[in-house]
Amino acid sequence: MVDERGEVLWSLGDIKQVSFPRSALKYFQHIPFLLSGGFDALGFGPKELAIMCASHNGEDMHLAVVDDVLKTVNLKQDYLKCGAQQPTRKSDYIRLIQNNQEPTCMHNNCSGKHAAMLLTCVTNGWPIANYLDPAHPLQVAIKKELEELAGEKITLTSTDGCGAPLFLLSLAGLAKAIRAITLSTDPVHQEVMNASRSNPVMVAGHGRLTTQLMEA
């Protein structure tokens, strides 16, 4: 736990221990998109930005927003490389079975993140076929932003469950990065945080502790 200056207030164990934060990085992975001006140019609002930061349930409302995001730049779900995943809620999965439907990549809890990555590529004129390559300009930009906010260098890049590059950070570095984006006066950083705070059901979904805590 760090204070507003980034000083450690409380800790447990080795705070220099490195780990792969996985979905905790989603709030940083869309900053290049906002910096490119694509978000405002495409007319998106807080709901769309929130789904880009989400580990969502794969509910109908989540799929609808991800679909709207992709359609804005005339992309189909086939471009998403996050892989198919059954919805988080059992009731949604049962409904698919009852309708003789299979889970798709849109149900993947990272589909919003991947849609945003594709949008960043389209906005900047970058290739989209290899958008998950660690050497792709998109991933290089994400890594640079994360290093600046965490105040440390990324020493190893792996692969997340959804196929996206995954960056190694110390626990202290992750805490400092979260602190930085939370207290930042940068309009881009504020936009990311405020979008999620105003749309907690998009960030996770009904019945999820993440959404319940944000609502409270």
PDB file of N, CA, C and O in Angstrom, residues 7 12 19 21-22 25 35 37 44 59 68 92 97-98 132 160 176 186 195 208:
ATOM      1  N   GLU A   7       5.146   6.551  -1.477  1.00  0.00           N
ATOM      2  CA  GLU A   7       5.900   5.936  -0.375  1.00  0.00           C
ATOM      3  C   GLU A   7       5.107   4.767   0.185  1.00  0.00           C
ATOM      4  O   GLU A   7       3.874   4.820   0.286  1.00  0.00           O
ATOM      5  N   LEU A  12       3.389  -6.521   3.035  1.00  0.00           N
ATOM      6  CA  LEU A  12       3.445  -7.871   3.582  1.00  0.00           C
ATOM      7  C   LEU A  12       4.291  -8.711   2.635  1.00  0.00           C
ATOM      8  O   LEU A  12       4.006  -8.767   1.436  1.00  0.00           O
ATOM      9  N   SER A  19       6.010 -10.436 -10.586  1.00  0.00           N
ATOM     10  CA  SER A  19       4.874 -11.271 -10.961  1.00  0.00           C
ATOM     11  C   SER A  19       4.299 -10.753 -12.273  1.00  0.00           C
ATOM     12  O   SER A  19       4.679  -9.685 -12.758  1.00  0.00           O
ATOM     13  N   PRO A  21       1.012  -9.334 -13.556  1.00  0.00           N
ATOM     14  CA  PRO A  21      -0.261  -8.809 -13.037  1.00  0.00           C
ATOM     15  C   PRO A  21      -1.507  -9.203 -13.830  1.00  0.00           C
ATOM     16  O   PRO A  21      -2.615  -9.079 -13.349  1.00  0.00           O
ATOM     17  N   ARG A  22      -1.355  -9.646 -15.077  1.00  0.00           N
ATOM     18  CA  ARG A  22      -2.458 -10.077 -15.927  1.00  0.00           C
ATOM     19  C   ARG A  22      -3.511  -8.977 -16.096  1.00  0.00           C
ATOM     20  O   ARG A  22      -3.207  -7.892 -16.555  1.00  0.00           O
ATOM     21  N   LEU A  25      -3.440  -5.084 -15.595  1.00  0.00           N
ATOM     22  CA  LEU A  25      -2.770  -4.195 -16.541  1.00  0.00           C
ATOM     23  C   LEU A  25      -3.734  -3.536 -17.526  1.00  0.00           C
ATOM     24  O   LEU A  25      -3.337  -2.664 -18.286  1.00  0.00           O
ATOM     25  N   LEU A  35      -4.276   8.319 -26.320  1.00  0.00           N
ATOM     26  CA  LEU A  35      -3.266   9.299 -26.720  1.00  0.00           C
ATOM     27  C   LEU A  35      -3.274   9.544 -28.227  1.00  0.00           C
ATOM     28  O   LEU A  35      -2.927  10.634 -28.694  1.00  0.00           O
ATOM     29  N   GLY A  37      -5.815   9.806 -30.029  1.00  0.00           N
ATOM     30  CA  GLY A  37      -6.966  10.608 -30.404  1.00  0.00           C
ATOM     31  C   GLY A  37      -8.097   9.809 -31.013  1.00  0.00           C
ATOM     32  O   GLY A  37      -9.137  10.359 -31.373  1.00  0.00           O
ATOM     33  N   PHE A  44     -16.667   7.648 -29.061  1.00  0.00           N
ATOM     34  CA  PHE A  44     -16.960   6.733 -27.966  1.00  0.00           C
ATOM     35  C   PHE A  44     -17.233   7.495 -26.673  1.00  0.00           C
ATOM     36  O   PHE A  44     -16.808   8.639 -26.489  1.00  0.00           O
ATOM     37  N   GLU A  59     -21.896 -11.226 -20.673  1.00  0.00           N
ATOM     38  CA  GLU A  59     -23.345 -11.052 -20.716  1.00  0.00           C
ATOM     39  C   GLU A  59     -23.718 -10.368 -22.037  1.00  0.00           C
ATOM     40  O   GLU A  59     -22.869  -9.787 -22.719  1.00  0.00           O
ATOM     41  N   ASP A  68     -20.428  -3.069 -30.947  1.00  0.00           N
ATOM     42  CA  ASP A  68     -20.535  -1.678 -31.405  1.00  0.00           C
ATOM     43  C   ASP A  68     -19.147  -1.075 -31.627  1.00  0.00           C
ATOM     44  O   ASP A  68     -18.929  -0.324 -32.584  1.00  0.00           O
ATOM     45  N   ASP A  92     -25.936 -17.775 -18.277  1.00  0.00           N
ATOM     46  CA  ASP A  92     -25.675 -17.362 -19.657  1.00  0.00           C
ATOM     47  C   ASP A  92     -25.173 -18.535 -20.483  1.00  0.00           C
ATOM     48  O   ASP A  92     -25.504 -18.660 -21.668  1.00  0.00           O
ATOM     49  N   ILE A  97     -26.448 -23.161 -24.539  1.00  0.00           N
ATOM     50  CA  ILE A  97     -26.679 -24.585 -24.802  1.00  0.00           C
ATOM     51  C   ILE A  97     -28.121 -24.822 -25.260  1.00  0.00           C
ATOM     52  O   ILE A  97     -28.374 -25.564 -26.209  1.00  0.00           O
ATOM     53  N   GLN A  98     -29.045 -24.161 -24.571  1.00  0.00           N
ATOM     54  CA  GLN A  98     -30.461 -24.316 -24.915  1.00  0.00           C
ATOM     55  C   GLN A  98     -30.760 -23.831 -26.326  1.00  0.00           C
ATOM     56  O   GLN A  98     -31.659 -24.351 -26.994  1.00  0.00           O
ATOM     57  N   LEU A 132      -0.821  -8.787 -31.507  1.00  0.00           N
ATOM     58  CA  LEU A 132      -0.392  -9.360 -30.232  1.00  0.00           C
ATOM     59  C   LEU A 132       1.107  -9.637 -30.176  1.00  0.00           C
ATOM     60  O   LEU A 132       1.616 -10.083 -29.138  1.00  0.00           O
ATOM     61  N   ASP A 160      -0.299 -13.765 -21.865  1.00  0.00           N
ATOM     62  CA  ASP A 160      -1.460 -13.933 -20.998  1.00  0.00           C
ATOM     63  C   ASP A 160      -2.358 -15.039 -21.559  1.00  0.00           C
ATOM     64  O   ASP A 160      -2.178 -15.504 -22.677  1.00  0.00           O
ATOM     65  N   LYS A 176       2.750   1.320  -7.542  1.00  0.00           N
ATOM     66  CA  LYS A 176       3.091   2.687  -7.949  1.00  0.00           C
ATOM     67  C   LYS A 176       2.390   3.064  -9.252  1.00  0.00           C
ATOM     68  O   LYS A 176       1.979   4.213  -9.431  1.00  0.00           O
ATOM     69  N   ASP A 186      -3.482  14.016 -15.606  1.00  0.00           N
ATOM     70  CA  ASP A 186      -3.512  13.882 -17.060  1.00  0.00           C
ATOM     71  C   ASP A 186      -4.931  13.525 -17.491  1.00  0.00           C
ATOM     72  O   ASP A 186      -5.512  12.561 -16.994  1.00  0.00           O
ATOM     73  N   ALA A 195     -14.269   6.508 -16.468  1.00  0.00           N
ATOM     74  CA  ALA A 195     -15.147   5.655 -17.274  1.00  0.00           C
ATOM     75  C   ALA A 195     -15.484   4.378 -16.534  1.00  0.00           C
ATOM     76  O   ALA A 195     -16.634   3.920 -16.536  1.00  0.00           O
ATOM     77  N   ARG A 208     -20.631  -9.895  -9.647  1.00  0.00           N
ATOM     78  CA  ARG A 208     -19.176  -9.890  -9.480  1.00  0.00           C
ATOM     79  C   ARG A 208     -18.755  -8.934  -8.361  1.00  0.00           C
ATOM     80  O   ARG A 208     -19.254  -7.805  -8.274  1.00  0.00           O
TER      81      ARG A 208
END
